[in-house]
Coordinates of C-alpha atoms and ligand atoms in Angstrom, one line a residue:
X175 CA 0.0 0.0 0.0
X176 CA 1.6 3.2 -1.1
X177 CA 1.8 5.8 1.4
X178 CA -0.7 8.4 -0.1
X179 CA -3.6 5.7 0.1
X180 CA -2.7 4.7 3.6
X181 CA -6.2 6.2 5.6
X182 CA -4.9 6.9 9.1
X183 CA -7.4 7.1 12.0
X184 CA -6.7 8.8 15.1
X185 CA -7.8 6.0 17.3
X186 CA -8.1 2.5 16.7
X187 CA -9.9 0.3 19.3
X188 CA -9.8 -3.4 19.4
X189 CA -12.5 -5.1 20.7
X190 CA -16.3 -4.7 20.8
X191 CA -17.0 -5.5 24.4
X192 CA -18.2 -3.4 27.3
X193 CA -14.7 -1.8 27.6
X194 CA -14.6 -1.2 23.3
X195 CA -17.7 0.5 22.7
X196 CA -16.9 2.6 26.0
X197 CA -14.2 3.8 24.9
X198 CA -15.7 4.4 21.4
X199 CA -18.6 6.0 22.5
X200 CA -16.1 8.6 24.2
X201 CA -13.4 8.8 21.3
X202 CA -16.4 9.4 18.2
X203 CA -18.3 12.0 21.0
X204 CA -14.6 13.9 21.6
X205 CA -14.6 13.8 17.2
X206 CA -11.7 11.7 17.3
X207 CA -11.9 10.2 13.8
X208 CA -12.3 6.3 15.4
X209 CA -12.5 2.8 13.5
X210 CA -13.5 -0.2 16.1
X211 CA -12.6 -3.5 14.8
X212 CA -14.7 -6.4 16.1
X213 CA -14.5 -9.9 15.4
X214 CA -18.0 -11.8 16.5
X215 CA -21.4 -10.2 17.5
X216 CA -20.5 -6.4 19.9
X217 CA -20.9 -6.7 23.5
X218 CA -18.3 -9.7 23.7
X219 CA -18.4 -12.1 26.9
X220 CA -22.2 -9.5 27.7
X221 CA -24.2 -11.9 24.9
X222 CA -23.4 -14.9 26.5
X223 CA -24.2 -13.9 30.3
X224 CA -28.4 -14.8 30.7
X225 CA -28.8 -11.8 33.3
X226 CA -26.2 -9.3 34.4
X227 CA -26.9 -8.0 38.1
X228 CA -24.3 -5.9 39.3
X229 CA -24.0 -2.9 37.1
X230 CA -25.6 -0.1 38.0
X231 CA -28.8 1.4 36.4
X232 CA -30.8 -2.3 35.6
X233 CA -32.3 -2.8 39.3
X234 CA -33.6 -5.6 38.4
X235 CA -30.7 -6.8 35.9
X236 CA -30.7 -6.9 32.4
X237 CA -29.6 -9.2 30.1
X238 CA -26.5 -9.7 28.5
X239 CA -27.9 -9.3 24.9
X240 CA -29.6 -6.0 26.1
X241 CA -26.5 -4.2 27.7
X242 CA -24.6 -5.6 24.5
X243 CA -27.5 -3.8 21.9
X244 CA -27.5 -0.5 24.0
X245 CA -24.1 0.0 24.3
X246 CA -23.3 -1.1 20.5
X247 CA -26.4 1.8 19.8
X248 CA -24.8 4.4 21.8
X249 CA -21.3 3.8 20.3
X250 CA -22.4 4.4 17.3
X251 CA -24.2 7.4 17.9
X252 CA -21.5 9.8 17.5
X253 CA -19.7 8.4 14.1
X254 CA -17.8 5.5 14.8
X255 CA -16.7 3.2 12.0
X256 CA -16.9 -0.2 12.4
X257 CA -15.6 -3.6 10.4
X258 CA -16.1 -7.4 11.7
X259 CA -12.6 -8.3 11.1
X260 CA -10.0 -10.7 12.9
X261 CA -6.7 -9.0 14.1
X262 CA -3.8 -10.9 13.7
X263 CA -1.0 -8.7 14.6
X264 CA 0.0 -5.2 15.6
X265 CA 3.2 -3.0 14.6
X266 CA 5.1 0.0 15.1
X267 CA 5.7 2.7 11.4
X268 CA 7.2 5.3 12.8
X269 CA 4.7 7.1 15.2
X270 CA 2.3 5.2 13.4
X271 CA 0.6 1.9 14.7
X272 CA -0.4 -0.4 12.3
X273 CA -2.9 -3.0 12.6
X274 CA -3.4 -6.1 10.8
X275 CA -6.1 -8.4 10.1
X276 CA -6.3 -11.3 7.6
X277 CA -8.6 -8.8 5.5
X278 CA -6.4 -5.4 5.6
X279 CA -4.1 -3.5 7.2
X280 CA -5.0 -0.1 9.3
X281 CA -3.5 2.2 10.7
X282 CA -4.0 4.9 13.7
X283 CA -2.3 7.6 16.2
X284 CA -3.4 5.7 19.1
X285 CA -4.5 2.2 20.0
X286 CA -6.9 0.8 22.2
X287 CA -6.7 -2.9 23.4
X288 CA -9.7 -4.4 24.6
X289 CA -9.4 -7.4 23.4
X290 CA -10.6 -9.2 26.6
X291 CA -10.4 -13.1 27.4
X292 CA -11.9 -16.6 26.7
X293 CA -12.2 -19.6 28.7
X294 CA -9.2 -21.6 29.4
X295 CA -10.0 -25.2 28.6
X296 CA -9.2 -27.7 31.1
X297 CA -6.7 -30.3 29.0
X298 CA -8.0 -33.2 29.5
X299 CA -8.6 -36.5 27.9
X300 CA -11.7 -36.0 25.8
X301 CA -12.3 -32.7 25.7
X302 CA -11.4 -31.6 22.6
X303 CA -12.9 -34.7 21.0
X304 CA -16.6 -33.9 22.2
X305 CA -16.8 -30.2 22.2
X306 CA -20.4 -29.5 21.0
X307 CA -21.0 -33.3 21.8
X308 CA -21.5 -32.6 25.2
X309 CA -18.6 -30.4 26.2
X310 CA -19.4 -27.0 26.7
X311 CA -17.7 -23.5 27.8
X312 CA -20.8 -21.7 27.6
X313 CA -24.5 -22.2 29.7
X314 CA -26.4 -19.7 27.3
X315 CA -25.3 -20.8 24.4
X316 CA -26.0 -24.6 24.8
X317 CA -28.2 -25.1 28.2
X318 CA -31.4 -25.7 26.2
X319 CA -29.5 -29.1 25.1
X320 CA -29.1 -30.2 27.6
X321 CA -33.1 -30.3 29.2
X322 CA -33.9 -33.2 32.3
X323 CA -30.2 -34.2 31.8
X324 CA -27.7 -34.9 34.7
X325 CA -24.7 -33.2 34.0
X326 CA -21.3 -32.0 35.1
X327 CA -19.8 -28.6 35.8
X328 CA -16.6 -27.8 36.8
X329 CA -14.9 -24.8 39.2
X330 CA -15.5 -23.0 42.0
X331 CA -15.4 -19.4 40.9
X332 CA -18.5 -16.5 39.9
X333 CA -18.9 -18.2 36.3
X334 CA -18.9 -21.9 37.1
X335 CA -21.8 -20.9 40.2
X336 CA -23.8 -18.8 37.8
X337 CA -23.7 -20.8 34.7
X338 CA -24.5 -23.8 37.1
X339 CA -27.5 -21.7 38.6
X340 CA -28.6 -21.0 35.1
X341 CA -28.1 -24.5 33.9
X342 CA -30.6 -25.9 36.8
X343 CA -33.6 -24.0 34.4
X344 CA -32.8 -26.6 31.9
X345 CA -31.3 -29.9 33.9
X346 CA -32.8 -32.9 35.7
X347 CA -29.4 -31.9 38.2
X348 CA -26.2 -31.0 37.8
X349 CA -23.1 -32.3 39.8
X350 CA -20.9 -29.1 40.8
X351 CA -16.9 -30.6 40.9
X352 CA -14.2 -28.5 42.1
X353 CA -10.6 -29.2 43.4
X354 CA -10.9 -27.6 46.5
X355 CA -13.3 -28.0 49.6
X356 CA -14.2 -23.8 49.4
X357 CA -15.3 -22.2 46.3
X358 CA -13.8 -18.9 44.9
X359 CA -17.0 -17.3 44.0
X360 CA -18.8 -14.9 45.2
X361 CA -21.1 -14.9 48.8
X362 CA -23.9 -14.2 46.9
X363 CA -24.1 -17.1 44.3
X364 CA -22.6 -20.0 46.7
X365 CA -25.5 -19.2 48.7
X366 CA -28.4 -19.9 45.6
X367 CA -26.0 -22.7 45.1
X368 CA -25.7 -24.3 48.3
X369 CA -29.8 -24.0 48.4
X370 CA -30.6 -25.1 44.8
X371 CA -31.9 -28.3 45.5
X372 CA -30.8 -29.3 41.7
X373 CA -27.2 -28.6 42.8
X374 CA -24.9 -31.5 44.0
X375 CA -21.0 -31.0 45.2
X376 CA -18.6 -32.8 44.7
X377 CA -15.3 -31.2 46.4
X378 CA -11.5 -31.7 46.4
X379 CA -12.1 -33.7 42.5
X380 CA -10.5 -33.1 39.2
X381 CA -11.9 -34.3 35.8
X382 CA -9.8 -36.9 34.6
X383 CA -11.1 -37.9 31.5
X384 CA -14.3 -37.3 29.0
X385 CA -15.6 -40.8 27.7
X386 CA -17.9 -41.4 25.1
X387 CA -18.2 -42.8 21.2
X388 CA -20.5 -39.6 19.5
X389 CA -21.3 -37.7 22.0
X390 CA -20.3 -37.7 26.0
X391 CA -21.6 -41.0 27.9
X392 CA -19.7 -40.1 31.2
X393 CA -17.0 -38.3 33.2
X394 CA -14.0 -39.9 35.2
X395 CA -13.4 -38.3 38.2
X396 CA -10.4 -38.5 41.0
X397 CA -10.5 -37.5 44.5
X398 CA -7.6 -35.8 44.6
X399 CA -7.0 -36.5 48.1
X400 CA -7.6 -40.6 48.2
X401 CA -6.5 -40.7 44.4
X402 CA -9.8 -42.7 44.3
X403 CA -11.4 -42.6 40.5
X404 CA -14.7 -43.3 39.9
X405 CA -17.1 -43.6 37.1
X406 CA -20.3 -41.1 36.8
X407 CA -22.7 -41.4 33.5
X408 CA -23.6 -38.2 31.9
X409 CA -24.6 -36.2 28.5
X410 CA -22.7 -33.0 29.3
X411 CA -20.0 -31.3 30.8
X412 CA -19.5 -27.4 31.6
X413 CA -16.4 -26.3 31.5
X414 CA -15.6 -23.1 33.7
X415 CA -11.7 -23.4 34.9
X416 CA -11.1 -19.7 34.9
X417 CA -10.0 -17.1 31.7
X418 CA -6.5 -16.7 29.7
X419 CA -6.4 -13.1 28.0
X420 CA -6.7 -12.8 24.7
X421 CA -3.3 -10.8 23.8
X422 CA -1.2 -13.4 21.8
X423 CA -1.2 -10.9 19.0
X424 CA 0.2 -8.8 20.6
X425 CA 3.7 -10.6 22.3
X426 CA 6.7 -9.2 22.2
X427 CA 5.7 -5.8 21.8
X428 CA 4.1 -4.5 25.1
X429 CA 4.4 -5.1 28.5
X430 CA 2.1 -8.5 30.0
X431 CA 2.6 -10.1 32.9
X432 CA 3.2 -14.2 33.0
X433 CA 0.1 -14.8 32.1
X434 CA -0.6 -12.6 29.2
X435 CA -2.7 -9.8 30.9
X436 CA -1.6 -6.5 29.8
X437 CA 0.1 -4.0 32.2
X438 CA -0.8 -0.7 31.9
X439 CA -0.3 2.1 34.0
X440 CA -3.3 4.9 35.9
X441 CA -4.4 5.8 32.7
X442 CA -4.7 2.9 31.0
X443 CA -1.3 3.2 29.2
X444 CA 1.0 0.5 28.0
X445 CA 4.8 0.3 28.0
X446 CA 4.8 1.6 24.4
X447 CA 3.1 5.2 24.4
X448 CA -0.2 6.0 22.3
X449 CA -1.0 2.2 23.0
X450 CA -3.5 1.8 25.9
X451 CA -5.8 -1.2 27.0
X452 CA -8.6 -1.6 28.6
X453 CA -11.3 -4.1 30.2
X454 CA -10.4 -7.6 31.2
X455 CA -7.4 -8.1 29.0
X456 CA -5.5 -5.6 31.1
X457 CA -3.7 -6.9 34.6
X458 CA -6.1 -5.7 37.2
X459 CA -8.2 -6.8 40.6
X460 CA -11.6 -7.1 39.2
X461 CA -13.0 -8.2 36.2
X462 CA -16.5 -7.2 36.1
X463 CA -18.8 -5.2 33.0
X464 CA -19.0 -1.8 35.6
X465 CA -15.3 -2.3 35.8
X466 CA -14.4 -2.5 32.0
X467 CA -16.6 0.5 30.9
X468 CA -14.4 2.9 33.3
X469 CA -11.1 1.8 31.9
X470 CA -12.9 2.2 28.4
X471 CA -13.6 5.8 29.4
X472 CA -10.2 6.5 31.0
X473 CA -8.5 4.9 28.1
X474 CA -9.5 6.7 25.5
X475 CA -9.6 10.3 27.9
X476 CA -5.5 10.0 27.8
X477 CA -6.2 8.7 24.5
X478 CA -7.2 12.0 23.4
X479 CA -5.0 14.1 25.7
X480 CA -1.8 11.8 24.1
X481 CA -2.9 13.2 20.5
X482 CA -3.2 16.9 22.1
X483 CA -0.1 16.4 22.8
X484 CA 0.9 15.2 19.5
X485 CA -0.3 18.5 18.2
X486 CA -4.1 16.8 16.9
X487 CA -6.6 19.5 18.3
Ligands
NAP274 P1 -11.9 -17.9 38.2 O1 -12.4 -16.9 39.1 O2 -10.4 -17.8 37.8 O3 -12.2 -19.3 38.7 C1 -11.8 -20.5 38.0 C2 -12.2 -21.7 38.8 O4 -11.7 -22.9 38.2 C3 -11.5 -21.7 40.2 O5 -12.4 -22.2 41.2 C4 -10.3 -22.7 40.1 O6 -10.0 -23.4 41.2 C5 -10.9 -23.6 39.0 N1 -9.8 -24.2 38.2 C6 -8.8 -23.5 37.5 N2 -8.0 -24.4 36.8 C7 -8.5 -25.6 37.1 C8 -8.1 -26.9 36.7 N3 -7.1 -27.1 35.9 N4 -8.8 -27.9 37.2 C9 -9.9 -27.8 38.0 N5 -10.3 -26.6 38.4 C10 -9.6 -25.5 38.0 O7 -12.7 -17.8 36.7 P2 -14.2 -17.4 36.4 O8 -15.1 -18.1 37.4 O9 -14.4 -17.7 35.0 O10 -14.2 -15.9 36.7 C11 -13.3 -15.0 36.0 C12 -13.6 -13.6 36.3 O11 -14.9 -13.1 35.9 C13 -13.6 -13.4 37.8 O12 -13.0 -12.1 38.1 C14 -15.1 -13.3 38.2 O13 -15.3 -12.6 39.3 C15 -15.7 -12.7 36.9 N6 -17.0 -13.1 36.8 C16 -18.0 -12.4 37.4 C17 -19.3 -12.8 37.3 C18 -20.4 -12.0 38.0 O14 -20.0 -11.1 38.8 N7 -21.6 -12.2 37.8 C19 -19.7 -13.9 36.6 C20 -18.7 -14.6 35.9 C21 -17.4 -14.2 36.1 P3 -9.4 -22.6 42.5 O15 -10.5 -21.9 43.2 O16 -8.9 -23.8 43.3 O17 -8.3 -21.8 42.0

């Protein structure tokens, strides 16, 4: 691409989750000429969470899909462009960033990150094989399959207890296993759990392998303190073993910590200026929707102030 055709935005934002279309919403409103680039549906790990009770506004929640459609409207109130595109790497020309996708290549003053994270997948015998034959990562999407079954879901933190909550809509029961004898997750949700009369225990156990021939007949599971295995039939598993940031694209050329999240200062700034990120890709204490909207504000605040001081009024 020769450099007279090269279109150069002054922010580019990637990711259309709560933290995204925060901080697009704030970059199109401040006339910052903004392109968002989105790979799946806007509103990210929002359209697959039935009811979202903690952010502030929705007394009596709302759900995921909603939040997801009124932010994605209010982003793109003030101008925003968007495209549905998969980035696949990002580089420095000059002062420029340059982003690439499989599609195209863009370029921008300033970068937003807010790429978030998926679920981390257990590794264990099976579950590759039967994913969408019974192994799952996501209660919205596939509960409905899964109606007067007995099934299996694993972990002890917020998603594993709410998913499993939600699941009990749908299930005949559901068998809760976790590795420990105390869950992570929230007060709140282990106590609907603990008095969900659909919702078994089973504690200090690990998954050891998926078994089935076309779809999941049952679950081996170890006691992890008498090493004992045993046997339990069953037509699905949840999988809910906690979240790995999605920032591979982006090694080797910010700051992460040994897991991948992103380290960013108070404003939301990486180790390479005019890069900032925001939401749960970032290194931080809480991951939460109320949470990722303020970074998505802040981010693209010093966004704006770093290309005032670039000399972009
Ligand atoms: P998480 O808090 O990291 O919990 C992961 C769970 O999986 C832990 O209980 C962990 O056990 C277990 N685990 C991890 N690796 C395992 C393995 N190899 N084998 C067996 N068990 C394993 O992840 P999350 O529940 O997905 O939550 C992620 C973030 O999203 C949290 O910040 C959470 O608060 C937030 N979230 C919030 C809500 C809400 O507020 N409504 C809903 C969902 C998620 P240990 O406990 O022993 O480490």
């Amino acid at each position: 691409m020769g450099k007279e055709e090269k279109k150069v935005y002054d922010v580019v934002i990637i990711g259309g989750g709560p933290a995204g279309l925060t901080a697009g919403l704030y970059t199109s409103r401040a006339r910052l000429h903004t392109l968002l680039i989105q790979n799946g549906l806007f509103g990210g790990q929002m359209t697959t969470t039935e009811l979202i009770e903690n952010y502030p506004g929705f007394p009596q929640g709302v759900t995921g899909d909603e939040l997801s459609r009124l932010m994605e409207e209010q982003a793109k109130r003030f101008g925003i462009e968007t495209v549905n595109e998969e980035v696949t790497g990002v580089g420095l020309e000059g002062d420029l960033k340059q982003i690439r996708t499989y599609e195209s290549s863009y370029f921008s003053q300033a970068l937003i990150i807010c790429t978030g994270t998926e679920y981390r997948k257990l590794g264990v015998p099976g579950e590759d094989q039967f994913v969408g034959k019974g192994v799952s990562y996501c209660a919205t999407c596939d509960g409905a399959f899964f109606k007067d079954s007995e099934i299996f879901v694993v972990g002890g933190g917020d998603s594993a207890l709410t998913e499993a909550i939600f699941l009990t809509k749908f299930v005949k029961g559901l068998t809760i296993v976790h590795r420990r004898d105390a869950l992570r997750a929230t007060k709140i949700y282990q106590e609907r759990a603990f008095s969900n009369p659909k919702i078994r225990f089973l504690w200090n156990s690990v998954i050891q392998e998926i078994k089935g021939d076309q779809v999941v007949r049952s679950v081996l599971v170890r006691n992890v303190k008498t090493g004992e295995v045993q046997e339990f039939p069953t037509e699905g598993i949840f999988l809910f073993v906690g979240l790995i940031p999605r920032t591979r694209f982006l090694k080797g050329l910010i700051q992460m910590d040994e897991e991948g999240y992103i380290i960013t200062d108070e404003k939301c700034e990486t180790s390479l200026p005019g890069i900032f990120a925001a939401g749960d890709c970032r290194r931080k204490l809480l991951r939460q929707v109320a949470t990722a909207v303020g970074e998505g504000a802040t981010a693209a605040f010093a966004a704006e102030k770093y290309l005032e001081g670039k000399g972009r009024t």
